[in-house]
Amino acid sequence: MSNLDTKICDVFAGLVVRKDLVKTVKGNAIVPSYVLEYLLGQYCATNDEDSIESGIQTVKEILAKHYVHRNEAGLIRSTIREKGRHKVIDKVSVALNDKKDCYEMSFSNLGIKKVLIDAGTVKKHPKFLVGGVWVIADVEYDHIEDKDASPWVLGTIKPIQMSHFDYESYIESRKQFSLDEWIDVLVQSIGFNPDYFGRRSKLMQLVRLIPFCERNYNLIELGPKGTGKSHIYSEFSPHGILISGGEVTVPKLFVSNAANGKIGLVGYWDAVAFDEFAGKKKKVDKSLVDIMKNYMANKSFSRGVETLGADASMVFVGNTEHSLPYMLKHSDLFDALPEKFYDSAFLDRLHCYIPGWEVDIIRGEMFSSGYGFVVDYLAEILRHLRNQDFSDQYKEHFSLSTDISTRDRDGINKTFSGLMKILFPQGGATSEEIEAILQFSMEGRKRVKDQLFRIDSTYADVNFSFTDKSGKEKAVSTLEEIEYPNYFHQTAIETNEGLPETDLPKSNGIELAASDKAPSRPIRSTPAIDAVELKEQHLTFMENQRGVSYDELIGPYIKGAKHITITDPYIRLFYQARNLMELMETIVKNKALEDEVIVSLVTVEDEFKGEDQRNFLEQIQSSMFTVGIKFAYSFDTTGSQHARHIVTDTGWKISLDRGLDIFQQYDMNDTFQLSNRLQKHRACKAFEVTFIKV
């Protein structure tokens, strides 16, 4: 157990579970994680290994005996008949039989229908009426001669979700964790190992939780396959429902006129997520788009004379068809959406756009084996937080630009409020912490607005900035704006230059002519090395930024050097030695074949793995000798060596605040991943570099 695991178990005793246990007990049971963690929370909410082992066996026995597999439904029904009663774990739904004036329950896997359930139970658990709920139920068998009567009788029924919790205790317990610790607790609770994520990537995972704690929050995430976009909405909470984007209808989602105005999913669930939302050729009902636009803007909808309201958040997740630079050059970041949803009025109602291309494809080692909240407990906490509003907590420290519209402010405020609820439910955030969250929230809305500017020329450019109490203005940029400035700052027309006139985008139903070009926005400067003239400069790189390599960042400044000194106290572990080897490759590329270069490394000997460390460095030494590089290393023993820099005999000093460790973790064993072979395809950590002429 890590120190954090120990602390979680001590502070939240009985409310946490080891996250790898879900896979251990799941077997072939097709149930959401929150169902399994509900059971694990009953028997394995401890860090005592003997109790965990005993609890695992108990949960496995419960699943084996009571979970209903579809292919064993006949056997379970027979067991109920022979024994007279049997407890089952199954997903159930309820419908009103208006001819008999009664409620009837259906068991999904067990395959039985028309089981009577009393109105009081339905009133207590209204979600039975829509979408289905996982339950533990006693089912009885009582055959009677009446052909219309069902022999199946409901004994007891209990939805699989926490019935109560102590919110005040949660708040007091949160105060015992630093912000970094708390973020890691939440990431582990989701099921991921926080060691594989930077701060920015962790926040993106947590933004996925906002629909559960913020009313009427509209979120979209588009990106490559395999990044876990839909996982949270299908597995994390009993208060959210994930549906296929092509399976929803107006009656199912909002209200059914045919069923006497029966309200749909938005009236019963905290978050309604649309999976596989992207796909240009998908057929979409125009009336669904129209009623959805009204709901997302006004929290209300109507079909007929009555106007209804609901507070369900809407989440749209889908896969992109092209790479990020391709979309920026040839279309926009909403390019993959169905035609009916590729509507500026609909898109403008989105509060935040998670850049799915920044999220790593999930690998096996990224899942957590540490402790996190039983997800049902966290789901109830988030639901409780829906009643609170944290959107004004930045106003004491910062003010948004007057250029930002009301709709933009709503998007920023909702994302900010949601993150503050998740990270600081107890309050007490510092000005610096609030600033970081505000900036991240503004970026999520700016990504939406920037694409609207490309899609529809009637949208004006907006200055996304905020001002602190001293009057200093701080502009907000998206990462793609920094990485691809030449492609990013294109207007709706410029994006489509070279296309036939019939292919130009439409604005408000009117075809735009090439002469209607909107003025291009100024191109911001971006960190880049001047390949012709080397100069002193300071560069800052954002977390998850790609396109960075030693060749382009460092290569020009070491070209022609005959003696290079590398000072970095953290060349100890395998991945750190690999970073050094890749820098050596850059040196090889920038020397003449016939020249020799002396490279001296000053580092610190690892206290526990010094032998492995020496072995790595000696292998590099042997490899480099054959290409004319004399590599030598020495260990600093003063204990005061913290500097990280590269110095050349040509008069340049390259100061790296992270040393060579500028890349996030990637799978070094996967030969077929570009990130393993080309540095420019790796996501960076946040880092700074200064080039100084000495």
XYZ file of C-alpha atoms in Angstrom:
694
model
C 0.000 0.000 0.000
C 1.165 3.517 -0.824
C 1.091 6.295 1.762
C -1.980 7.669 0.017
C -3.740 4.281 0.160
C -3.062 4.059 3.885
C -4.409 7.573 4.405
C -7.561 6.885 2.372
C -8.286 3.733 4.358
C -7.755 5.513 7.678
C -9.784 8.644 6.917
C -12.609 6.990 4.958
C -12.765 3.675 6.781
C -15.490 1.405 5.406
C -16.138 3.613 2.358
C -13.230 2.577 0.143
C -12.333 -0.536 -1.788
C -9.284 -1.816 -3.622
C -10.009 -1.064 -7.256
C -8.498 -4.181 -8.814
C -10.988 -6.342 -6.888
C -13.745 -5.509 -9.391
C -12.002 -7.529 -12.106
C -11.283 -10.286 -9.603
C -14.935 -10.830 -8.744
C -16.614 -9.932 -12.023
C -16.054 -13.193 -13.861
C -18.605 -13.411 -16.671
C -21.248 -11.330 -14.886
C -22.349 -8.542 -17.238
C -23.051 -5.895 -14.614
C -21.878 -2.287 -14.121
C -18.927 -1.611 -11.828
C -21.148 0.175 -9.309
C -23.124 -3.053 -8.784
C -19.955 -5.015 -8.052
C -18.530 -2.269 -5.864
C -21.790 -2.122 -3.952
C -21.211 -5.770 -3.000
C -17.490 -5.251 -2.434
C -18.342 -2.309 -0.194
C -20.434 -4.645 1.961
C -17.705 -7.243 2.415
C -14.304 -5.838 1.324
C -14.231 -2.204 2.506
C -11.034 -2.763 4.480
C -7.267 -2.992 4.045
C -6.964 -6.209 6.027
C -5.787 -8.852 3.563
C -7.512 -11.765 5.316
C -10.813 -9.891 5.437
C -10.433 -8.920 1.763
C -9.799 -12.524 0.735
C -12.792 -13.707 2.737
C -14.930 -10.900 1.304
C -13.923 -11.726 -2.272
C -15.059 -15.312 -1.797
C -18.345 -14.122 -0.306
C -19.015 -11.765 -3.220
C -18.124 -14.479 -5.738
C -20.527 -16.856 -4.025
C -23.297 -14.222 -4.050
C -22.796 -13.594 -7.763
C -22.601 -17.299 -8.574
C -25.779 -18.039 -6.639
C -27.914 -14.982 -7.305
C -26.769 -13.164 -10.464
C -28.980 -14.201 -13.371
C -27.181 -15.087 -16.602
C -29.486 -15.002 -19.606
C -28.478 -18.515 -20.677
C -29.302 -19.848 -17.199
C -32.625 -18.052 -16.792
C -34.614 -21.259 -17.280
C -32.675 -22.962 -14.505
C -33.250 -20.024 -12.123
C -36.973 -19.960 -12.909
C -37.099 -23.687 -12.162
C -35.245 -23.113 -8.869
C -37.801 -20.479 -7.861
C -40.657 -22.875 -8.702
C -39.154 -25.788 -6.785
C -38.025 -23.806 -3.731
C -40.918 -21.375 -3.778
C -38.577 -18.373 -3.357
C -35.124 -17.312 -4.568
C -33.057 -14.115 -4.327
C -31.850 -12.727 -7.675
C -29.594 -9.890 -8.884
C -31.055 -8.526 -12.109
C -31.988 -5.354 -13.960
C -35.690 -4.527 -13.725
C -38.111 -2.048 -15.252
C -41.716 -1.175 -14.458
C -44.642 -0.218 -16.695
C -48.151 0.923 -15.840
C -50.883 -1.414 -17.070
C -53.672 1.139 -17.437
C -56.248 -1.511 -18.355
C -55.807 -3.254 -15.014
C -54.733 -0.095 -13.169
C -51.594 -1.679 -11.745
C -47.810 -1.555 -12.066
C -46.041 -4.546 -13.610
C -42.342 -5.346 -13.355
C -40.122 -7.085 -15.907
C -36.822 -8.824 -15.090
C -34.305 -8.317 -17.904
C -32.138 -11.448 -17.643
C -34.576 -13.693 -15.801
C -37.074 -13.205 -18.618
C -40.245 -12.893 -16.547
C -42.832 -10.136 -16.990
C -46.050 -8.814 -15.495
C -44.830 -9.245 -11.918
C -47.049 -7.053 -9.756
C -45.367 -4.337 -7.717
C -47.139 -1.975 -5.342
C -47.539 1.707 -6.190
C -45.753 2.805 -3.014
C -42.509 1.081 -4.045
C -42.723 2.602 -7.542
C -43.299 6.046 -6.062
C -40.261 5.572 -3.814
C -38.088 4.479 -6.772
C -39.414 6.282 -9.893
C -36.422 5.182 -12.005
C -38.086 1.780 -12.203
C -40.373 3.429 -14.756
C -37.631 4.431 -17.192
C -34.286 2.993 -18.185
C -34.173 0.111 -15.728
C -32.503 -0.340 -12.332
C -30.275 -3.090 -10.927
C -31.800 -4.670 -7.846
C -31.541 -7.500 -5.354
C -35.006 -9.040 -5.189
C -36.781 -12.032 -3.684
C -38.946 -13.647 -6.343
C -41.646 -16.184 -5.363
C -43.712 -18.647 -7.380
C -47.423 -19.176 -6.738
C -49.313 -20.817 -9.571
C -53.073 -20.188 -9.777
C -55.712 -21.259 -12.316
C -56.358 -17.757 -13.651
C -54.706 -17.695 -17.091
C -54.259 -13.912 -17.038
C -52.494 -13.875 -13.681
C -48.712 -14.199 -13.450
C -47.420 -16.952 -11.138
C -44.398 -14.794 -10.282
C -44.699 -12.835 -7.066
C -42.359 -10.127 -5.828
C -41.258 -10.582 -2.226
C -38.710 -7.935 -1.237
C -36.807 -5.627 -3.572
C -33.793 -3.375 -2.949
C -32.162 -1.152 -5.563
C -28.380 -1.568 -5.616
C -27.379 1.877 -4.469
C -26.408 3.513 -1.185
C -29.392 4.510 0.936
C -27.710 7.182 3.100
C -24.391 8.932 3.776
C -22.939 11.572 6.097
C -22.092 14.626 4.002
C -20.636 16.619 6.898
C -18.232 13.781 7.650
C -17.204 13.785 3.979
C -16.412 17.519 4.163
C -14.368 17.152 7.347
C -12.459 14.219 5.892
C -11.683 16.149 2.680
C -9.877 18.779 4.772
C -7.224 16.217 5.700
C -5.971 15.938 2.100
C -3.899 18.341 0.017
C -5.244 19.208 -3.434
C -2.809 16.861 -5.195
C -3.684 14.041 -2.808
C -7.395 14.645 -3.301
C -7.120 14.646 -7.081
C -5.282 11.311 -6.872
C -7.985 9.918 -4.547
C -10.637 10.799 -7.132
C -8.630 9.427 -10.061
C -8.133 6.161 -8.171
C -11.847 6.116 -7.357
C -12.613 6.306 -11.083
C -10.322 3.292 -11.452
C -7.110 4.752 -12.891
C -3.552 4.857 -11.568
C -2.757 8.579 -11.092
C 0.961 7.930 -11.706
C 0.187 7.624 -15.428
C -1.519 11.011 -15.679
C -0.321 14.621 -15.432
C -2.347 17.303 -13.654
C -4.077 18.427 -16.863
C -4.995 14.855 -17.839
C -6.361 14.203 -14.351
C -8.579 17.275 -14.601
C -9.949 16.003 -17.921
C -10.946 12.768 -16.215
C -12.665 14.755 -13.464
C -14.560 16.972 -15.919
C -16.366 13.778 -16.928
C -17.879 13.783 -13.403
C -19.363 17.280 -13.663
C -22.665 16.113 -15.265
C -23.342 14.161 -12.060
C -22.881 17.174 -9.744
C -24.027 20.095 -11.934
C -27.621 20.473 -13.137
C -28.285 20.906 -16.865
C -24.619 20.674 -17.836
C -23.978 20.095 -21.547
C -20.692 18.318 -22.248
C -19.131 16.914 -25.413
C -16.034 14.764 -25.842
C -14.793 13.742 -29.274
C -11.543 11.866 -29.808
C -9.874 8.616 -30.902
C -11.228 5.191 -29.983
C -10.214 3.489 -26.754
C -9.789 6.520 -24.475
C -12.560 5.545 -22.042
C -15.010 8.274 -23.088
C -18.170 6.341 -22.212
C -16.846 4.283 -19.288
C -17.925 6.663 -16.521
C -21.459 7.055 -17.842
C -22.066 3.300 -18.128
C -20.192 2.020 -15.071
C -19.757 4.772 -12.535
C -23.096 5.887 -11.166
C -26.634 4.535 -10.712
C -27.814 8.093 -11.465
C -26.563 8.153 -15.053
C -27.642 6.307 -18.169
C -25.703 5.645 -21.371
C -27.662 5.229 -24.575
C -26.614 4.766 -28.154
C -26.879 8.002 -30.123
C -28.955 6.259 -32.778
C -31.443 4.668 -30.381
C -33.031 7.708 -28.801
C -36.363 9.228 -29.805
C -38.248 12.307 -28.640
C -40.780 10.262 -26.588
C -38.010 8.214 -24.977
C -35.861 11.209 -24.137
C -38.410 13.924 -23.335
C -42.142 13.180 -23.306
C -44.511 10.724 -24.929
C -47.839 12.102 -26.102
C -49.003 8.573 -26.844
C -48.521 7.650 -23.176
C -50.538 10.503 -21.707
C -47.573 12.853 -21.467
C -45.232 10.393 -19.729
C -41.927 12.133 -19.134
C -38.799 10.548 -20.603
C -35.221 9.956 -19.510
C -34.392 13.587 -18.692
C -36.946 13.536 -15.904
C -35.430 10.589 -14.056
C -31.660 10.606 -14.546
C -29.003 13.071 -13.431
C -26.920 12.497 -16.564
C -28.044 11.217 -19.961
C -25.056 10.278 -22.122
C -25.160 9.567 -25.849
C -22.591 6.997 -26.902
C -21.268 6.776 -30.473
C -22.699 10.223 -31.064
C -20.439 10.951 -34.029
C -20.997 9.706 -37.588
C -21.783 12.005 -40.490
C -24.152 9.561 -42.182
C -26.293 8.836 -39.127
C -29.960 9.537 -39.590
C -31.276 11.950 -36.988
C -34.815 13.144 -36.365
C -34.877 16.917 -36.926
C -37.607 17.327 -34.300
C -35.278 15.673 -31.750
C -32.553 18.223 -32.501
C -35.013 21.109 -32.169
C -36.470 20.030 -28.834
C -32.978 19.189 -27.581
C -31.735 22.691 -28.467
C -34.566 24.242 -26.472
C -33.974 21.957 -23.500
C -30.206 22.581 -23.439
C -30.764 26.336 -23.496
C -33.838 26.736 -21.280
C -34.018 23.509 -19.209
C -37.530 22.994 -20.534
C -39.352 21.220 -23.345
C -42.870 20.834 -24.622
C -44.875 18.651 -26.955
C -48.343 20.050 -27.104
C -49.784 22.581 -24.681
C -47.770 21.836 -21.532
C -44.191 22.988 -20.932
C -42.125 20.695 -18.719
C -38.771 21.164 -17.028
C -35.966 18.812 -15.986
C -32.398 19.086 -14.703
C -30.640 16.141 -16.394
C -27.224 16.933 -17.828
C -26.529 15.974 -21.445
C -23.284 14.292 -22.477
C -22.228 13.547 -26.049
C -19.285 11.217 -26.710
C -18.040 9.972 -30.046
C -15.027 9.057 -32.127
C -13.284 11.456 -34.468
C -12.544 10.365 -38.030
C -9.404 12.441 -38.573
C -6.305 13.646 -36.751
C -6.317 16.989 -34.950
C -4.176 18.921 -37.481
C -6.241 17.499 -40.362
C -9.467 18.717 -38.764
C -8.009 22.146 -38.061
C -6.730 22.558 -41.606
C -9.623 21.077 -43.582
C -12.728 21.413 -41.397
C -13.238 21.881 -37.643
C -13.373 19.954 -34.390
C -17.091 19.131 -34.800
C -16.445 17.598 -38.217
C -17.461 14.058 -37.168
C -20.992 14.947 -35.993
C -24.149 13.922 -37.867
C -25.393 16.569 -40.280
C -28.471 17.480 -38.222
C -26.339 18.116 -35.136
C -23.734 20.045 -37.145
C -25.766 23.123 -36.349
C -24.248 26.247 -34.821
C -27.338 26.864 -32.664
C -27.052 23.367 -31.166
C -23.275 23.524 -30.719
C -23.457 26.927 -29.041
C -25.417 25.332 -26.196
C -22.476 23.102 -25.235
C -20.780 24.287 -22.059
C -17.506 22.419 -22.469
C -15.583 20.399 -25.074
C -13.148 17.807 -23.693
C -10.310 17.390 -26.236
C -10.409 13.612 -26.558
C -7.245 13.589 -28.670
C -5.321 14.635 -25.539
C -6.579 11.630 -23.562
C -4.299 8.595 -23.723
C -5.634 5.344 -25.138
C -6.237 3.206 -22.077
C -3.589 0.534 -21.442
C -3.742 -2.284 -18.916
C -1.127 -0.807 -16.604
C -3.111 2.441 -16.334
C -5.800 0.809 -14.189
C -5.419 1.265 -10.453
C -4.684 -1.444 -7.917
C -4.880 1.107 -5.112
C -7.789 2.213 -2.949
C -10.601 4.540 -3.946
C -14.139 5.325 -2.917
C -16.823 2.744 -3.441
C -18.193 4.468 -6.528
C -21.756 4.388 -5.251
C -20.673 6.468 -2.255
C -18.997 9.055 -4.487
C -22.021 9.018 -6.808
C -24.288 9.948 -3.883
C -21.910 12.731 -2.824
C -21.932 14.163 -6.339
C -25.708 13.978 -6.459
C -25.945 15.861 -3.173
C -23.682 18.579 -4.614
C -26.197 19.259 -7.416
C -28.089 21.381 -4.906
C -25.159 23.764 -4.420
C -23.744 26.532 -6.618
C -20.021 27.334 -6.613
C -20.036 29.395 -9.812
C -19.298 32.747 -8.126
C -16.277 31.662 -6.099
C -13.777 33.179 -8.535
C -15.406 36.619 -8.546
C -13.639 37.720 -5.379
C -10.299 37.255 -7.151
C -10.943 37.572 -10.902
C -13.354 39.118 -13.395
C -14.094 37.847 -16.896
C -13.578 39.987 -19.965
C -16.604 42.111 -20.863
C -16.208 40.700 -24.373
C -17.485 37.325 -23.147
C -21.197 36.786 -23.865
C -23.830 35.543 -21.417
C -23.882 32.088 -23.006
C -20.088 31.864 -22.834
C -20.188 32.931 -19.183
C -22.772 30.251 -18.408
C -20.516 27.594 -19.903
C -17.465 28.839 -18.019
C -19.385 29.207 -14.748
C -20.900 25.741 -14.909
C -17.587 24.009 -15.595
C -15.889 26.072 -12.886
C -18.680 25.334 -10.399
C -18.540 21.612 -11.128
C -14.772 21.366 -10.695
C -14.883 23.399 -7.494
C -17.563 21.097 -6.073
C -15.445 18.069 -6.925
C -12.107 19.466 -5.735
C -13.023 21.956 -2.984
C -16.401 21.001 -1.488
C -15.035 22.281 1.823
C -14.029 25.662 0.355
C -10.714 27.297 1.166
C -9.148 27.282 -2.297
C -6.249 29.699 -2.764
C -6.243 32.409 -5.434
C -3.688 30.400 -7.447
C -5.814 27.242 -7.284
C -8.933 29.147 -8.308
C -7.059 30.737 -11.206
C -5.940 27.339 -12.536
C -9.497 25.970 -12.417
C -10.966 29.120 -13.981
C -8.447 29.011 -16.822
C -9.173 25.320 -17.459
C -12.925 26.032 -17.436
C -12.549 28.911 -19.884
C -10.520 26.726 -22.228
C -13.336 24.135 -22.356
C -15.856 26.766 -23.506
C -13.368 28.556 -25.765
C -12.862 25.344 -27.719
C -16.576 25.387 -28.550
C -16.622 29.070 -29.481
C -13.494 28.878 -31.617
C -15.072 26.175 -33.762
C -18.322 28.125 -34.078
C -16.256 30.956 -35.515
C -14.990 28.554 -38.183
C -18.412 27.037 -38.894
C -20.549 30.167 -38.933
C -19.141 33.542 -39.966
C -21.928 35.393 -38.127
C -20.167 34.624 -34.834
C -17.810 37.369 -33.699
C -14.338 36.672 -32.384
C -14.256 36.765 -28.570
C -11.470 37.813 -26.248
C -11.331 34.934 -23.761
C -9.418 36.531 -20.911
C -9.809 37.400 -17.245
C -8.392 40.119 -15.028
C -7.008 39.758 -11.519
C -7.441 42.285 -8.705
C -4.280 44.122 -9.700
C -5.772 44.779 -13.129
C -3.479 42.384 -14.980
C -5.236 40.753 -17.933
C -4.529 37.088 -18.650
C -5.489 35.603 -22.002
C -6.651 31.992 -22.268
C -5.554 29.773 -25.144
C -6.415 26.186 -26.019
C -3.570 23.740 -26.506
C -4.435 23.190 -30.172
C -4.211 26.951 -30.680
C -0.636 26.870 -29.386
C 0.389 23.730 -31.261
C -1.095 24.551 -34.675
C -1.377 28.359 -35.001
C -1.254 28.366 -38.809
C -4.225 25.999 -39.078
C -6.079 27.169 -35.981
C -6.711 30.767 -36.983
C -8.771 30.047 -40.068
C -12.257 31.403 -40.613
C -15.320 29.525 -41.795
C -14.405 30.268 -45.414
C -10.638 29.846 -45.187
C -11.102 26.329 -43.844
C -12.829 25.411 -47.104
C -10.661 27.269 -49.602
C -10.118 25.249 -52.735
C -13.442 23.426 -52.436
C -16.181 23.835 -55.027
C -18.615 26.633 -54.206
C -21.367 24.099 -53.533
C -19.268 22.621 -50.707
C -18.954 25.866 -48.772
C -20.528 25.866 -45.292
C -23.955 27.340 -44.831
C -24.885 30.023 -42.361
C -28.532 30.277 -41.312
C -29.513 28.348 -44.443
C -27.846 30.826 -46.826
C -24.948 29.641 -48.955
C -21.857 31.779 -48.449
C -19.862 33.075 -51.382
C -16.090 33.348 -51.354
C -16.428 37.136 -51.197
C -18.152 36.825 -47.780
C -14.920 35.948 -46.021
C -14.744 37.013 -42.408
C -11.540 38.789 -41.388
C -8.826 36.426 -40.250
C -7.774 36.595 -36.623
C -4.145 37.432 -35.798
C -1.834 34.466 -35.417
C -0.384 34.140 -31.940
C 3.264 33.364 -31.451
C 4.056 29.766 -30.553
C 7.102 28.142 -28.973
C 9.410 27.328 -31.867
C 13.114 27.246 -32.527
C 14.531 29.679 -35.063
C 16.343 27.302 -37.378
C 18.396 30.053 -39.042
C 19.527 32.260 -36.180
C 19.961 30.901 -32.673
C 18.869 33.319 -29.984
C 18.454 33.593 -26.253
C 14.880 32.803 -25.329
C 12.566 31.248 -22.762
C 9.934 28.750 -23.885
C 6.992 27.313 -21.947
C 5.232 24.100 -22.941
C 1.811 22.934 -21.756
C 0.931 19.522 -20.412
C -0.250 17.164 -23.192
C 1.397 19.309 -25.867
C 2.757 17.224 -28.728
C 5.168 17.930 -31.556
C 8.187 18.368 -29.261
C 11.464 16.515 -29.808
C 15.070 16.757 -28.684
C 16.017 17.102 -32.366
C 14.113 20.362 -32.815
C 14.301 21.717 -29.264
C 17.953 21.018 -28.417
C 19.534 19.911 -31.699
C 20.211 23.384 -33.204
C 21.998 24.549 -30.027
C 24.417 21.609 -29.822
C 25.283 21.550 -33.515
C 29.049 21.959 -34.007
C 29.888 21.440 -30.312
C 32.950 19.331 -29.482
C 32.308 19.076 -25.738
C 28.850 18.857 -24.176
C 28.195 18.620 -20.438
C 24.815 17.277 -19.278
C 23.847 17.881 -15.651
C 20.766 15.991 -14.503
C 20.475 14.270 -11.086
C 17.725 11.963 -12.353
C 19.372 9.653 -14.864
C 18.753 6.576 -12.740
C 15.836 4.439 -13.898
C 15.424 2.719 -17.255
C 13.125 5.324 -18.806
C 15.489 8.107 -17.687
C 18.458 6.317 -19.251
C 16.388 5.898 -22.405
C 15.806 9.669 -22.458
C 19.569 10.140 -22.273
C 20.090 7.650 -25.100
C 17.638 9.595 -27.255
C 19.535 12.814 -26.536
C 22.715 11.013 -27.610
C 20.963 10.137 -30.877
C 20.267 13.849 -31.378
C 23.960 14.594 -30.809
C 24.878 11.932 -33.397
C 22.555 13.533 -35.949
C 24.152 16.955 -35.395
C 27.848 15.980 -35.750
C 29.909 15.355 -38.832
C 30.668 11.681 -39.429
C 34.413 12.237 -39.110
C 34.260 14.367 -35.924
C 34.515 13.261 -32.319
C 32.421 14.749 -29.527
C 33.034 14.435 -25.802
C 29.839 14.133 -23.763
C 30.094 14.341 -19.964
C 27.172 13.424 -17.711
C 26.962 14.612 -14.117
C 24.198 12.818 -12.218
C 23.471 11.312 -8.789
C 23.903 7.647 -7.914
C 20.672 5.870 -7.070
C 20.622 4.677 -3.467
C 18.878 1.391 -4.210
C 19.452 0.628 -7.893
C 22.970 1.941 -8.406
C 24.133 -1.257 -10.084
C 21.363 -1.099 -12.706
C 22.091 2.592 -13.204
C 25.779 1.947 -13.916
C 24.854 -0.855 -16.289
C 22.590 1.477 -18.317
C 25.265 4.161 -18.558
C 28.004 1.718 -19.531
C 25.832 0.319 -22.305
C 25.344 3.853 -23.640
C 29.097 4.428 -23.380
C 29.846 1.309 -25.390
C 27.259 2.099 -28.055
C 28.381 5.710 -28.518
C 32.080 4.929 -28.892
C 31.533 3.339 -32.311
C 30.033 6.559 -33.742
C 32.688 8.949 -32.494
C 31.149 10.052 -29.203
C 33.268 9.673 -26.074
C 30.700 9.405 -23.307
C 31.747 9.601 -19.645
C 29.683 9.872 -16.488
C 30.347 10.914 -12.913
C 28.268 10.996 -9.731
C 27.859 14.183 -7.733
C 28.396 13.338 -4.052
C 27.861 16.748 -2.464
C 24.117 16.203 -2.086
C 23.448 19.741 -3.278
C 23.199 19.083 -7.005
C 19.728 20.066 -8.200
C 20.503 21.898 -11.430
C 19.376 20.452 -14.747
C 21.069 21.889 -17.796
C 23.165 21.241 -20.874
C 26.302 23.331 -21.544
C 28.251 23.343 -24.829
C 31.746 24.561 -25.666
C 30.147 26.760 -28.333
C 28.830 29.039 -25.598
C 25.241 27.890 -25.065
C 23.582 26.860 -21.822
C 20.220 25.114 -22.068
C 18.401 25.202 -18.732
C 15.656 22.553 -18.467
C 13.461 22.740 -15.369
C 12.607 19.040 -15.718
C 15.907 17.929 -17.155
C 15.424 15.365 -19.911
C 12.226 14.067 -18.298
C 9.811 16.111 -20.436
C 7.597 13.299 -21.759
C 4.646 11.612 -20.112
C 4.634 7.865 -19.642
C 4.091 5.768 -22.741
C 4.287 2.055 -23.515
C 7.956 1.415 -24.228
C 7.270 -2.240 -24.990
C 4.822 -1.605 -27.823
C 6.900 -1.560 -30.980
C 3.936 -0.543 -33.091
C 3.096 2.683 -31.239
C 4.454 5.854 -32.837
C 4.928 7.372 -29.386
C 7.490 4.634 -28.749
C 9.433 5.489 -31.884
C 8.982 9.228 -32.504
C 9.206 11.795 -29.735
C 6.960 14.258 -31.581
C 4.038 11.854 -31.103
C 4.399 11.775 -27.305
C 2.443 13.944 -24.895
C 4.647 16.262 -22.859
C 4.649 17.140 -19.231
C 4.411 20.856 -18.468
C 7.954 22.208 -18.630
C 10.053 25.284 -19.360
C 13.389 25.687 -21.128
C 15.732 28.685 -21.250
C 18.503 29.190 -23.830
C 21.325 31.378 -22.509
C 24.448 32.609 -24.303
C 27.367 32.310 -21.847
